[in-house]
Amino acid sequence: MENYKILYNPKSNNKLGKTGAQSVVEHIKDSQYEFIDWLSITDKKTFFNALKPEEKVILCGGDGTLNHFINSIDIDSLKNDIYLYAIGTGNDFVKSIGGEINTLIPINDYLNDLPIVTVNGRDYRFINGVGFGIDGYCCEVGDQLKQKSDKPINYSNIAVKGILFRFKPVKAIVTVDGRVERFKKVWLAPTMYGCCYGGGMYPTPDQKRGMGKVSTMVYYGKGKLKSLILFPSIFKGEHIQHTDMVKIFTGKRVTVKFDSPTPLQIDGETIKNVTEYTVRFK
């Protein structure tokens, strides 16, 4: 009989993570299993080291849960089969691999050779992308709203208001594998390992996992109205047709510098007041 450790994130899916995780039992009816609050495990590396090799692990949550997982344990020493049961709000990882929510998705193969982003002297692995600009701003505002209410966050609405009234575009220097380019009026400068983030935005629609490279998209050069009109096309990846406003770089090492502090997000997790990030592979 198979034995599963079901790790759920109570904060995922607008704090409905524990409730959503219960439905995973339908997929493992004839097995032994134990529900464990992922956030209650104080030493996650020790927890995984203590598991028997034959024990299987199911992560219940979304992109934020995945990000927390890959940055909390020793990925290179994993000896257990890991599955994702996607019950998050965005589930961009699942979209990028053509998977389905509410199914058991084996993810061990996707955890190899993940890119690393360095921000303010600290390294983080990421599985989808690093957002810098209006997307980081949206995550920051979304975090503030979550503290005030349990209502679902409308990130598109936040982005529209940010472009029109609050977010100020910046100057940026983008360096990809030694090639340097400078930009003015930059609204977005994400670097992607997957093809999508932000609940279904496709900033770099041709980016593929596992190719040992990342793609950086720079959305720049125009005023508020033009930038706002084109913005929805990112959800279909059609913005890349507008080469006067969008430029994409692909490489193994990327550094993006802004001329003023801006929120940054890593797989949806916010870091405030950032002026620079570097992405590389180990």
mmCIF file of C-alpha atoms in Angstrom:
data_model
loop_
_atom_site.group_PDB
_atom_site.id
_atom_site.type_symbol
_atom_site.label_atom_id
_atom_site.label_comp_id
_atom_site.label_asym_id
_atom_site.label_seq_id
_atom_site.Cartn_x
_atom_site.Cartn_y
_atom_site.Cartn_z
ATOM 1 C CA MET A 1 0.000 0.000 0.000
ATOM 2 C CA GLU A 2 1.361 3.423 -0.978
ATOM 3 C CA ASN A 3 2.003 6.036 1.691
ATOM 4 C CA TYR A 4 1.480 9.751 1.044
ATOM 5 C CA LYS A 5 2.366 12.862 3.001
ATOM 6 C CA ILE A 6 -0.123 15.530 1.921
ATOM 7 C CA LEU A 7 1.366 18.978 2.480
ATOM 8 C CA TYR A 8 -1.201 21.742 2.221
ATOM 9 C CA ASN A 9 -0.716 25.498 2.340
ATOM 10 C CA PRO A 10 -3.547 27.046 4.394
ATOM 11 C CA LYS A 11 -2.881 30.452 2.814
ATOM 12 C CA SER A 12 -3.261 29.321 -0.804
ATOM 13 C CA ASN A 13 -6.412 29.885 -2.854
ATOM 14 C CA ASN A 14 -7.459 32.924 -0.801
ATOM 15 C CA LYS A 15 -6.919 31.057 2.492
ATOM 16 C CA LEU A 16 -9.008 28.051 1.402
ATOM 17 C CA GLY A 17 -5.984 25.801 0.995
ATOM 18 C CA LYS A 18 -6.905 23.333 3.732
ATOM 19 C CA THR A 19 -10.437 22.898 2.411
ATOM 20 C CA GLY A 20 -9.263 22.519 -1.179
ATOM 21 C CA ALA A 21 -6.670 19.931 -0.223
ATOM 22 C CA GLN A 22 -9.316 17.562 1.132
ATOM 23 C CA SER A 23 -10.433 16.625 -2.384
ATOM 24 C CA VAL A 24 -7.037 15.053 -3.154
ATOM 25 C CA VAL A 25 -8.205 11.991 -1.210
ATOM 26 C CA GLU A 26 -10.342 11.018 -4.228
ATOM 27 C CA HIS A 27 -7.112 10.266 -6.105
ATOM 28 C CA ILE A 28 -5.497 8.095 -3.416
ATOM 29 C CA LYS A 29 -8.439 6.229 -1.892
ATOM 30 C CA ASP A 30 -6.653 2.913 -1.470
ATOM 31 C CA SER A 31 -3.508 4.397 0.086
ATOM 32 C CA GLN A 32 -2.324 5.505 3.488
ATOM 33 C CA TYR A 33 -2.043 9.256 3.861
ATOM 34 C CA GLU A 34 -1.452 12.025 6.368
ATOM 35 C CA PHE A 35 -2.380 15.713 6.069
ATOM 36 C CA ILE A 36 0.322 18.130 7.243
ATOM 37 C CA ASP A 37 0.225 21.930 7.373
ATOM 38 C CA TRP A 38 3.214 22.914 5.207
ATOM 39 C CA LEU A 39 3.704 26.197 7.066
ATOM 40 C CA SER A 40 3.801 24.421 10.430
ATOM 41 C CA ILE A 41 6.967 22.486 9.493
ATOM 42 C CA THR A 42 9.690 24.622 11.049
ATOM 43 C CA ASP A 43 12.666 22.691 9.639
ATOM 44 C CA LYS A 44 11.638 21.509 6.216
ATOM 45 C CA LYS A 45 15.040 20.086 5.249
ATOM 46 C CA THR A 46 15.038 17.863 8.333
ATOM 47 C CA PHE A 47 11.464 16.825 7.588
ATOM 48 C CA PHE A 48 12.367 15.623 4.088
ATOM 49 C CA ASN A 49 15.575 13.965 5.212
ATOM 50 C CA ALA A 50 13.540 11.906 7.692
ATOM 51 C CA LEU A 51 11.141 10.578 5.052
ATOM 52 C CA LYS A 52 11.581 7.032 3.820
ATOM 53 C CA PRO A 53 12.428 6.811 0.089
ATOM 54 C CA GLU A 54 9.200 4.965 -0.669
ATOM 55 C CA GLU A 55 7.019 7.677 0.897
ATOM 56 C CA LYS A 56 5.407 9.988 -1.630
ATOM 57 C CA VAL A 57 4.702 13.686 -1.152
ATOM 58 C CA ILE A 58 1.763 15.695 -2.493
ATOM 59 C CA LEU A 59 2.010 19.487 -2.468
ATOM 60 C CA CYS A 60 -1.419 21.109 -2.353
ATOM 61 C CA GLY A 61 -1.346 24.745 -3.410
ATOM 62 C CA GLY A 62 -0.352 27.013 -6.237
ATOM 63 C CA ASP A 63 2.665 28.842 -7.606
ATOM 64 C CA GLY A 64 3.483 30.476 -4.272
ATOM 65 C CA THR A 65 3.472 27.096 -2.544
ATOM 66 C CA LEU A 66 5.799 25.706 -5.213
ATOM 67 C CA ASN A 67 8.159 28.651 -4.803
ATOM 68 C CA HIS A 68 8.238 28.215 -1.043
ATOM 69 C CA PHE A 69 8.914 24.507 -1.495
ATOM 70 C CA ILE A 70 11.877 24.863 -3.885
ATOM 71 C CA ASN A 71 13.466 27.490 -1.634
ATOM 72 C CA SER A 72 12.953 25.610 1.627
ATOM 73 C CA ILE A 73 14.521 22.218 0.941
ATOM 74 C CA ASP A 74 17.616 20.745 -0.667
ATOM 75 C CA ILE A 75 16.257 20.072 -4.155
ATOM 76 C CA ASP A 76 19.408 18.241 -5.249
ATOM 77 C CA SER A 77 19.005 15.660 -2.464
ATOM 78 C CA LEU A 78 15.340 14.809 -3.015
ATOM 79 C CA LYS A 79 14.753 11.051 -2.822
ATOM 80 C CA ASN A 80 10.961 11.015 -2.813
ATOM 81 C CA ASP A 81 8.368 11.237 -5.571
ATOM 82 C CA ILE A 82 6.785 14.702 -5.468
ATOM 83 C CA TYR A 83 3.343 15.503 -6.859
ATOM 84 C CA LEU A 84 1.510 18.804 -7.213
ATOM 85 C CA TYR A 85 -2.199 19.045 -6.576
ATOM 86 C CA ALA A 86 -2.910 22.490 -7.973
ATOM 87 C CA ILE A 87 -5.474 24.427 -5.967
ATOM 88 C CA GLY A 88 -3.938 27.903 -6.171
ATOM 89 C CA THR A 89 -5.470 31.031 -7.666
ATOM 90 C CA GLY A 90 -3.176 31.452 -10.686
ATOM 91 C CA ASN A 91 -1.678 28.000 -11.292
ATOM 92 C CA ASP A 92 0.682 29.324 -13.970
ATOM 93 C CA PHE A 93 3.092 26.431 -13.557
ATOM 94 C CA VAL A 94 0.333 23.985 -14.488
ATOM 95 C CA LYS A 95 -0.708 26.120 -17.469
ATOM 96 C CA SER A 96 2.874 26.279 -18.730
ATOM 97 C CA ILE A 97 3.252 22.488 -18.801
ATOM 98 C CA GLY A 98 -0.191 21.818 -20.263
ATOM 99 C CA GLY A 99 -1.409 20.187 -17.047
ATOM 100 C CA GLU A 100 -4.787 20.248 -15.340
ATOM 101 C CA ILE A 101 -5.828 21.468 -11.919
ATOM 102 C CA ASN A 102 -7.249 19.041 -9.363
ATOM 103 C CA THR A 103 -5.140 16.173 -10.690
ATOM 104 C CA LEU A 104 -1.926 14.627 -9.369
ATOM 105 C CA ILE A 105 0.986 15.972 -11.418
ATOM 106 C CA PRO A 106 4.444 14.396 -10.935
ATOM 107 C CA ILE A 107 6.929 17.279 -10.780
ATOM 108 C CA ASN A 108 10.360 15.816 -9.953
ATOM 109 C CA ASP A 109 11.601 16.304 -13.516
ATOM 110 C CA TYR A 110 10.603 19.991 -13.418
ATOM 111 C CA LEU A 111 12.706 20.651 -10.318
ATOM 112 C CA ASN A 112 16.062 19.975 -11.981
ATOM 113 C CA ASP A 113 18.415 22.842 -12.901
ATOM 114 C CA LEU A 114 16.085 25.653 -11.870
ATOM 115 C CA PRO A 115 17.292 29.221 -12.442
ATOM 116 C CA ILE A 116 18.423 31.368 -9.521
ATOM 117 C CA VAL A 117 17.656 35.051 -9.051
ATOM 118 C CA THR A 118 19.798 37.245 -6.818
ATOM 119 C CA VAL A 119 17.987 40.152 -5.175
ATOM 120 C CA ASN A 120 19.499 42.400 -2.513
ATOM 121 C CA GLY A 121 22.331 39.912 -1.964
ATOM 122 C CA ARG A 122 20.067 36.880 -1.479
ATOM 123 C CA ASP A 123 19.525 33.941 -3.854
ATOM 124 C CA TYR A 124 16.136 32.450 -4.680
ATOM 125 C CA ARG A 125 15.159 29.640 -7.029
ATOM 126 C CA PHE A 126 12.105 30.253 -9.172
ATOM 127 C CA ILE A 127 9.889 28.019 -11.233
ATOM 128 C CA ASN A 128 7.846 30.497 -13.325
ATOM 129 C CA GLY A 129 9.318 33.959 -13.486
ATOM 130 C CA VAL A 130 10.656 37.116 -11.894
ATOM 131 C CA GLY A 131 8.539 40.214 -12.407
ATOM 132 C CA PHE A 132 9.928 43.733 -12.202
ATOM 133 C CA GLY A 133 7.827 46.816 -12.784
ATOM 134 C CA ILE A 134 4.047 47.088 -12.898
ATOM 135 C CA ASP A 135 3.698 43.342 -12.142
ATOM 136 C CA GLY A 136 5.724 43.686 -8.943
ATOM 137 C CA TYR A 137 3.628 46.731 -8.090
ATOM 138 C CA CYS A 138 0.439 44.687 -8.605
ATOM 139 C CA CYS A 139 1.695 41.987 -6.236
ATOM 140 C CA GLU A 140 2.574 44.594 -3.613
ATOM 141 C CA VAL A 141 -0.870 46.195 -3.792
ATOM 142 C CA GLY A 142 -2.503 42.749 -3.847
ATOM 143 C CA ASP A 143 -0.660 41.809 -0.642
ATOM 144 C CA GLN A 144 -1.958 44.966 1.013
ATOM 145 C CA LEU A 145 -5.524 44.182 -0.009
ATOM 146 C CA LYS A 146 -5.239 40.592 1.268
ATOM 147 C CA GLN A 147 -4.428 41.950 4.723
ATOM 148 C CA LYS A 148 -7.661 43.926 4.718
ATOM 149 C CA SER A 149 -10.089 41.447 3.126
ATOM 150 C CA ASP A 150 -10.557 37.813 2.093
ATOM 151 C CA LYS A 151 -12.144 38.835 -1.208
ATOM 152 C CA PRO A 152 -10.440 37.619 -4.431
ATOM 153 C CA ILE A 153 -7.876 40.091 -5.790
ATOM 154 C CA ASN A 154 -8.480 41.624 -9.226
ATOM 155 C CA TYR A 155 -4.907 42.090 -10.442
ATOM 156 C CA SER A 156 -6.009 43.369 -13.848
ATOM 157 C CA ASN A 157 -7.874 46.199 -12.150
ATOM 158 C CA ILE A 158 -4.790 46.993 -10.057
ATOM 159 C CA ALA A 159 -2.637 47.067 -13.199
ATOM 160 C CA VAL A 160 -4.997 49.459 -15.019
ATOM 161 C CA LYS A 161 -5.081 51.885 -12.099
ATOM 162 C CA GLY A 162 -1.326 51.552 -11.661
ATOM 163 C CA ILE A 163 -0.572 52.413 -15.292
ATOM 164 C CA LEU A 164 -2.999 55.330 -15.332
ATOM 165 C CA PHE A 165 -2.334 56.909 -11.953
ATOM 166 C CA ARG A 166 0.279 55.444 -9.631
ATOM 167 C CA PHE A 167 3.107 53.517 -11.233
ATOM 168 C CA LYS A 168 5.831 55.606 -12.835
ATOM 169 C CA PRO A 169 7.867 53.998 -15.642
ATOM 170 C CA VAL A 170 11.629 53.877 -15.145
ATOM 171 C CA LYS A 171 14.880 53.834 -17.041
ATOM 172 C CA ALA A 172 16.464 50.383 -17.269
ATOM 173 C CA ILE A 173 19.732 48.757 -18.225
ATOM 174 C CA VAL A 174 19.337 45.155 -19.405
ATOM 175 C CA THR A 175 22.391 42.907 -19.738
ATOM 176 C CA VAL A 176 21.963 39.455 -21.309
ATOM 177 C CA ASP A 177 25.048 37.245 -21.678
ATOM 178 C CA GLY A 178 27.219 40.361 -21.754
ATOM 179 C CA ARG A 179 25.088 42.285 -24.245
ATOM 180 C CA VAL A 180 23.934 45.632 -22.797
ATOM 181 C CA GLU A 181 20.915 47.670 -23.872
ATOM 182 C CA ARG A 182 19.350 50.755 -22.304
ATOM 183 C CA PHE A 183 15.659 51.634 -22.243
ATOM 184 C CA LYS A 184 13.462 54.566 -21.215
ATOM 185 C CA LYS A 185 9.879 54.484 -19.937
ATOM 186 C CA VAL A 186 10.014 50.824 -18.893
ATOM 187 C CA TRP A 187 6.743 49.432 -17.525
ATOM 188 C CA LEU A 188 7.703 45.760 -17.336
ATOM 189 C CA ALA A 189 10.973 43.834 -17.367
ATOM 190 C CA PRO A 190 10.285 40.233 -16.273
ATOM 191 C CA THR A 191 12.627 37.300 -16.749
ATOM 192 C CA MET A 192 10.872 34.009 -17.374
ATOM 193 C CA TYR A 193 11.732 30.330 -17.008
ATOM 194 C CA GLY A 194 8.213 29.262 -17.919
ATOM 195 C CA CYS A 195 6.071 30.968 -20.525
ATOM 196 C CA CYS A 196 3.412 32.476 -18.250
ATOM 197 C CA TYR A 197 2.824 34.140 -14.900
ATOM 198 C CA GLY A 198 0.376 36.487 -13.188
ATOM 199 C CA GLY A 199 -2.659 34.261 -13.614
ATOM 200 C CA GLY A 200 -2.316 33.679 -17.350
ATOM 201 C CA MET A 201 -0.090 36.430 -18.751
ATOM 202 C CA TYR A 202 2.331 35.302 -21.488
ATOM 203 C CA PRO A 203 5.168 37.865 -21.518
ATOM 204 C CA THR A 204 7.529 35.431 -23.283
ATOM 205 C CA PRO A 205 5.233 32.975 -25.113
ATOM 206 C CA ASP A 206 8.103 31.115 -26.807
ATOM 207 C CA GLN A 207 10.060 30.421 -23.600
ATOM 208 C CA LYS A 208 10.443 26.698 -22.883
ATOM 209 C CA ARG A 209 11.416 25.006 -19.629
ATOM 210 C CA GLY A 210 14.511 22.866 -19.473
ATOM 211 C CA MET A 211 16.431 24.540 -22.290
ATOM 212 C CA GLY A 212 19.015 26.028 -19.913
ATOM 213 C CA LYS A 213 18.016 29.582 -20.790
ATOM 214 C CA VAL A 214 15.582 32.247 -19.659
ATOM 215 C CA SER A 215 13.783 34.974 -21.605
ATOM 216 C CA THR A 216 13.532 38.624 -20.585
ATOM 217 C CA MET A 217 10.779 40.845 -21.947
ATOM 218 C CA VAL A 218 11.035 44.641 -21.874
ATOM 219 C CA TYR A 219 7.765 46.571 -22.273
ATOM 220 C CA TYR A 220 8.747 50.178 -22.814
ATOM 221 C CA GLY A 221 8.808 53.480 -24.664
ATOM 222 C CA LYS A 222 5.228 54.695 -24.781
ATOM 223 C CA GLY A 223 2.917 56.836 -22.674
ATOM 224 C CA LYS A 224 0.156 55.729 -20.329
ATOM 225 C CA LEU A 225 -2.681 55.442 -22.846
ATOM 226 C CA LYS A 226 -0.774 53.481 -25.492
ATOM 227 C CA SER A 227 0.756 51.206 -22.844
ATOM 228 C CA LEU A 228 -2.644 50.573 -21.298
ATOM 229 C CA ILE A 229 -4.310 49.787 -24.650
ATOM 230 C CA LEU A 230 -1.673 47.173 -25.517
ATOM 231 C CA PHE A 231 -1.466 45.664 -22.029
ATOM 232 C CA PRO A 232 -4.362 43.135 -22.358
ATOM 233 C CA SER A 233 -2.655 41.518 -25.366
ATOM 234 C CA ILE A 234 -0.030 40.096 -22.959
ATOM 235 C CA PHE A 235 -2.659 37.574 -21.835
ATOM 236 C CA LYS A 236 -2.528 36.019 -25.315
ATOM 237 C CA GLY A 237 1.150 36.692 -26.004
ATOM 238 C CA GLU A 238 0.183 38.954 -28.903
ATOM 239 C CA HIS A 239 2.071 41.963 -27.527
ATOM 240 C CA ILE A 240 5.314 40.644 -29.050
ATOM 241 C CA GLN A 241 4.034 41.758 -32.457
ATOM 242 C CA HIS A 242 4.539 45.375 -31.365
ATOM 243 C CA THR A 243 8.294 45.563 -31.750
ATOM 244 C CA ASP A 244 8.335 49.317 -31.120
ATOM 245 C CA MET A 245 7.220 48.649 -27.531
ATOM 246 C CA VAL A 246 8.360 45.113 -26.788
ATOM 247 C CA LYS A 247 11.776 43.507 -26.931
ATOM 248 C CA ILE A 248 12.674 39.965 -25.855
ATOM 249 C CA PHE A 249 16.129 38.633 -25.010
ATOM 250 C CA THR A 250 17.066 35.004 -24.410
ATOM 251 C CA GLY A 251 20.189 33.910 -22.554
ATOM 252 C CA LYS A 252 21.787 32.160 -19.601
ATOM 253 C CA ARG A 253 22.587 35.191 -17.456
ATOM 254 C CA VAL A 254 20.482 38.333 -17.140
ATOM 255 C CA THR A 255 20.838 41.503 -15.093
ATOM 256 C CA VAL A 256 18.148 44.183 -15.006
ATOM 257 C CA LYS A 257 18.811 47.536 -13.320
ATOM 258 C CA PHE A 258 16.192 50.216 -12.718
ATOM 259 C CA ASP A 259 17.016 53.835 -11.914
ATOM 260 C CA SER A 260 14.536 53.926 -9.010
ATOM 261 C CA PRO A 261 13.301 51.351 -6.449
ATOM 262 C CA THR A 262 10.412 49.206 -7.654
ATOM 263 C CA PRO A 263 8.560 46.187 -6.208
ATOM 264 C CA LEU A 264 9.687 42.835 -7.593
ATOM 265 C CA GLN A 265 7.889 39.507 -7.481
ATOM 266 C CA ILE A 266 9.270 35.969 -7.633
ATOM 267 C CA ASP A 267 6.575 33.435 -8.546
ATOM 268 C CA GLY A 268 4.080 35.873 -7.029
ATOM 269 C CA GLU A 269 6.029 36.514 -3.808
ATOM 270 C CA THR A 270 6.741 40.237 -3.336
ATOM 271 C CA ILE A 271 10.026 41.962 -2.483
ATOM 272 C CA LYS A 272 9.831 45.733 -2.000
ATOM 273 C CA ASN A 273 12.222 48.522 -3.008
ATOM 274 C CA VAL A 274 14.409 46.682 -5.523
ATOM 275 C CA THR A 275 16.688 48.407 -8.048
ATOM 276 C CA GLU A 276 18.423 45.373 -9.570
ATOM 277 C CA TYR A 277 18.209 41.625 -10.061
ATOM 278 C CA THR A 278 20.394 38.987 -11.693
ATOM 279 C CA VAL A 279 19.257 35.615 -13.023
ATOM 280 C CA ARG A 280 21.647 32.761 -13.665
ATOM 281 C CA PHE A 281 21.860 28.997 -13.612
ATOM 282 C CA LYS A 282 23.842 27.109 -10.981
#
